[in-house]
Amino acid sequence: MFEEPTDLKRNASLKLTVIARQLRAHFDQSVVRLGVTRSQWTVIAVVARRPGVTQRIIANALEISEASAGRLIDRLCADGVLERRAKDDDRRAHAIFLTEAGQAITSQLAGIARVNEDAAFAGFSEDDLQRLNELLDALSENIGKSCVKPLVSS
């Protein structure tokens, strides 16, 4: 029996949601030994990719309030993972950087991510991965375009 296009789209959407949840849960279980929570490792990852980032940018990247981001940053600074430095161009804002301990955790997180990615993509060829990335890019672009337009016309 053939599925209708709407059913195929719904099925794909649900699978993406479930797979994203599975990837996060598996990674969370893998990093428990490092003593970092999902919220903490996501902050660490943002700062690792963008050294000198501000609390506001971290909050936006994690889709949380600036106050919540501030509490996470405070905790990671107290743990010696992050440090705040005054910004040259804005004395009211602080730039957030990894400490040496933070860089060590980032290296461990990257290693764990590689192991998890190898397991998740076992049996995929390089061509498969290239095509999957192209499809996901197209999907992301479509979603980005549709979010700009009203969903219901008046």
C-alpha positions as CSV (number, residue, x, y, z in Angstrom):
1,M,0.0,0.0,0.0
2,F,1.3,3.4,-0.9
3,E,1.4,6.3,1.5
4,E,-0.1,9.6,0.6
5,P,2.4,12.5,0.2
6,T,0.9,14.1,3.3
7,D,1.4,10.9,5.3
8,L,5.0,10.7,4.0
9,K,5.7,14.3,5.1
10,R,4.1,13.7,8.5
11,N,6.1,10.5,8.9
12,A,9.4,12.2,8.0
13,S,8.6,15.1,10.4
14,L,7.9,12.8,13.3
15,K,11.0,10.7,12.6
16,L,13.2,13.9,12.6
17,T,11.7,14.9,16.0
18,V,12.3,11.4,17.5
19,I,15.8,11.1,16.0
20,A,16.7,14.6,17.4
21,R,15.5,13.5,20.8
22,Q,17.4,10.2,20.6
23,L,20.6,11.9,19.6
24,R,20.3,14.3,22.5
25,A,19.4,11.6,25.0
26,H,22.3,9.4,23.9
27,F,24.8,12.2,24.1
28,D,23.5,13.2,27.5
29,Q,24.0,9.6,28.8
30,S,27.5,9.6,27.2
31,V,28.6,12.8,29.0
32,V,27.3,12.0,32.5
33,R,30.8,11.0,33.6
34,L,32.0,14.6,32.8
35,G,29.6,16.0,35.3
36,V,27.9,18.4,32.9
37,T,24.2,18.8,32.1
38,R,22.7,19.3,28.7
39,S,22.3,23.0,29.4
40,Q,25.9,23.3,30.5
41,W,27.4,21.4,27.6
42,T,25.4,23.5,25.1
43,V,26.7,26.7,26.6
44,I,30.2,25.2,26.5
45,A,29.7,24.3,22.8
46,V,28.5,27.8,21.9
47,V,31.5,29.4,23.6
48,A,33.9,26.9,22.0
49,R,32.5,27.8,18.5
50,R,32.4,31.6,19.2
51,P,35.0,32.6,21.8
52,G,34.2,36.1,23.2
53,V,30.4,35.6,22.7
54,T,28.1,37.6,25.0
55,Q,25.5,36.3,27.4
56,R,22.7,37.6,25.1
57,I,24.0,35.6,22.1
58,I,24.3,32.5,24.3
59,A,20.7,33.0,25.4
60,N,19.5,33.4,21.8
61,A,21.5,30.3,20.7
62,L,20.0,28.2,23.4
63,E,16.5,29.8,23.1
64,I,16.5,30.7,26.8
65,S,16.2,33.9,28.8
66,E,19.2,36.1,29.4
67,A,18.7,35.5,33.1
68,S,18.8,31.7,32.7
69,A,21.9,32.0,30.5
70,G,23.5,34.2,33.1
71,R,22.9,31.6,35.8
72,L,24.4,28.9,33.6
73,I,27.4,31.1,32.9
74,D,27.8,31.9,36.6
75,R,27.8,28.2,37.5
76,L,30.4,27.4,34.7
77,C,32.6,30.3,35.8
78,A,32.4,29.1,39.4
79,D,33.4,25.6,38.2
80,G,36.4,27.1,36.4
81,V,35.1,26.2,32.9
82,L,34.3,29.7,31.6
83,E,35.5,33.2,32.4
84,R,34.0,36.6,31.8
85,R,36.2,39.4,30.4
86,A,35.2,43.0,30.0
87,K,34.4,43.8,26.3
88,D,36.5,46.5,24.8
89,D,33.6,48.1,22.9
90,D,30.9,47.9,25.6
91,R,31.8,48.2,29.3
92,R,28.3,46.9,30.3
93,A,28.7,43.6,28.5
94,H,31.1,40.8,29.1
95,A,32.8,38.5,26.6
96,I,32.7,34.8,27.6
97,F,35.7,32.5,27.0
98,L,36.6,29.0,27.8
99,T,39.3,28.4,30.5
100,E,41.9,25.7,30.1
101,A,39.6,23.4,32.0
102,G,36.8,24.4,29.6
103,Q,39.0,23.6,26.6
104,A,39.7,20.2,28.1
105,I,36.0,19.5,28.6
106,T,35.4,20.6,25.0
107,S,38.0,18.1,23.7
108,Q,36.3,15.4,25.7
109,L,32.8,16.4,24.4
110,A,34.2,16.4,20.9
111,G,35.6,12.9,21.3
112,I,32.3,11.6,22.7
113,A,30.4,13.3,19.9
114,R,32.6,11.5,17.3
115,V,31.9,8.1,18.9
116,N,28.2,8.8,19.0
117,E,28.2,10.1,15.4
118,D,30.1,7.0,14.2
119,A,27.5,4.8,15.9
120,A,24.5,6.8,14.6
121,F,25.8,6.9,11.0
122,A,27.2,3.4,10.8
123,G,26.6,2.0,7.3
124,F,26.3,5.4,5.7
125,S,28.6,6.1,2.8
126,E,30.1,9.5,2.2
127,D,27.7,10.0,-0.6
128,D,24.8,9.1,1.7
129,L,26.0,11.7,4.2
130,Q,26.4,14.3,1.5
131,R,22.9,13.7,0.2
132,L,21.4,13.7,3.7
133,N,23.1,17.0,4.5
134,E,21.8,18.5,1.2
135,L,18.3,17.3,2.1
136,L,18.5,18.7,5.6
137,D,19.8,22.0,4.3
138,A,16.9,22.3,1.9
139,L,14.5,21.4,4.6
140,S,16.0,24.0,6.9
141,E,15.8,26.6,4.1
142,N,12.1,25.8,3.5
143,I,11.3,26.1,7.2
144,G,13.2,29.4,7.3
145,K,11.2,30.8,4.4
146,S,7.9,29.6,5.8
147,C,8.5,31.2,9.2
148,V,8.8,34.6,7.6
149,K,5.4,34.3,5.9
150,P,2.1,34.2,7.8
151,L,0.7,30.7,8.0
152,V,-2.8,31.8,7.4
153,S,-3.7,34.5,4.9
154,S,-6.4,37.0,5.9
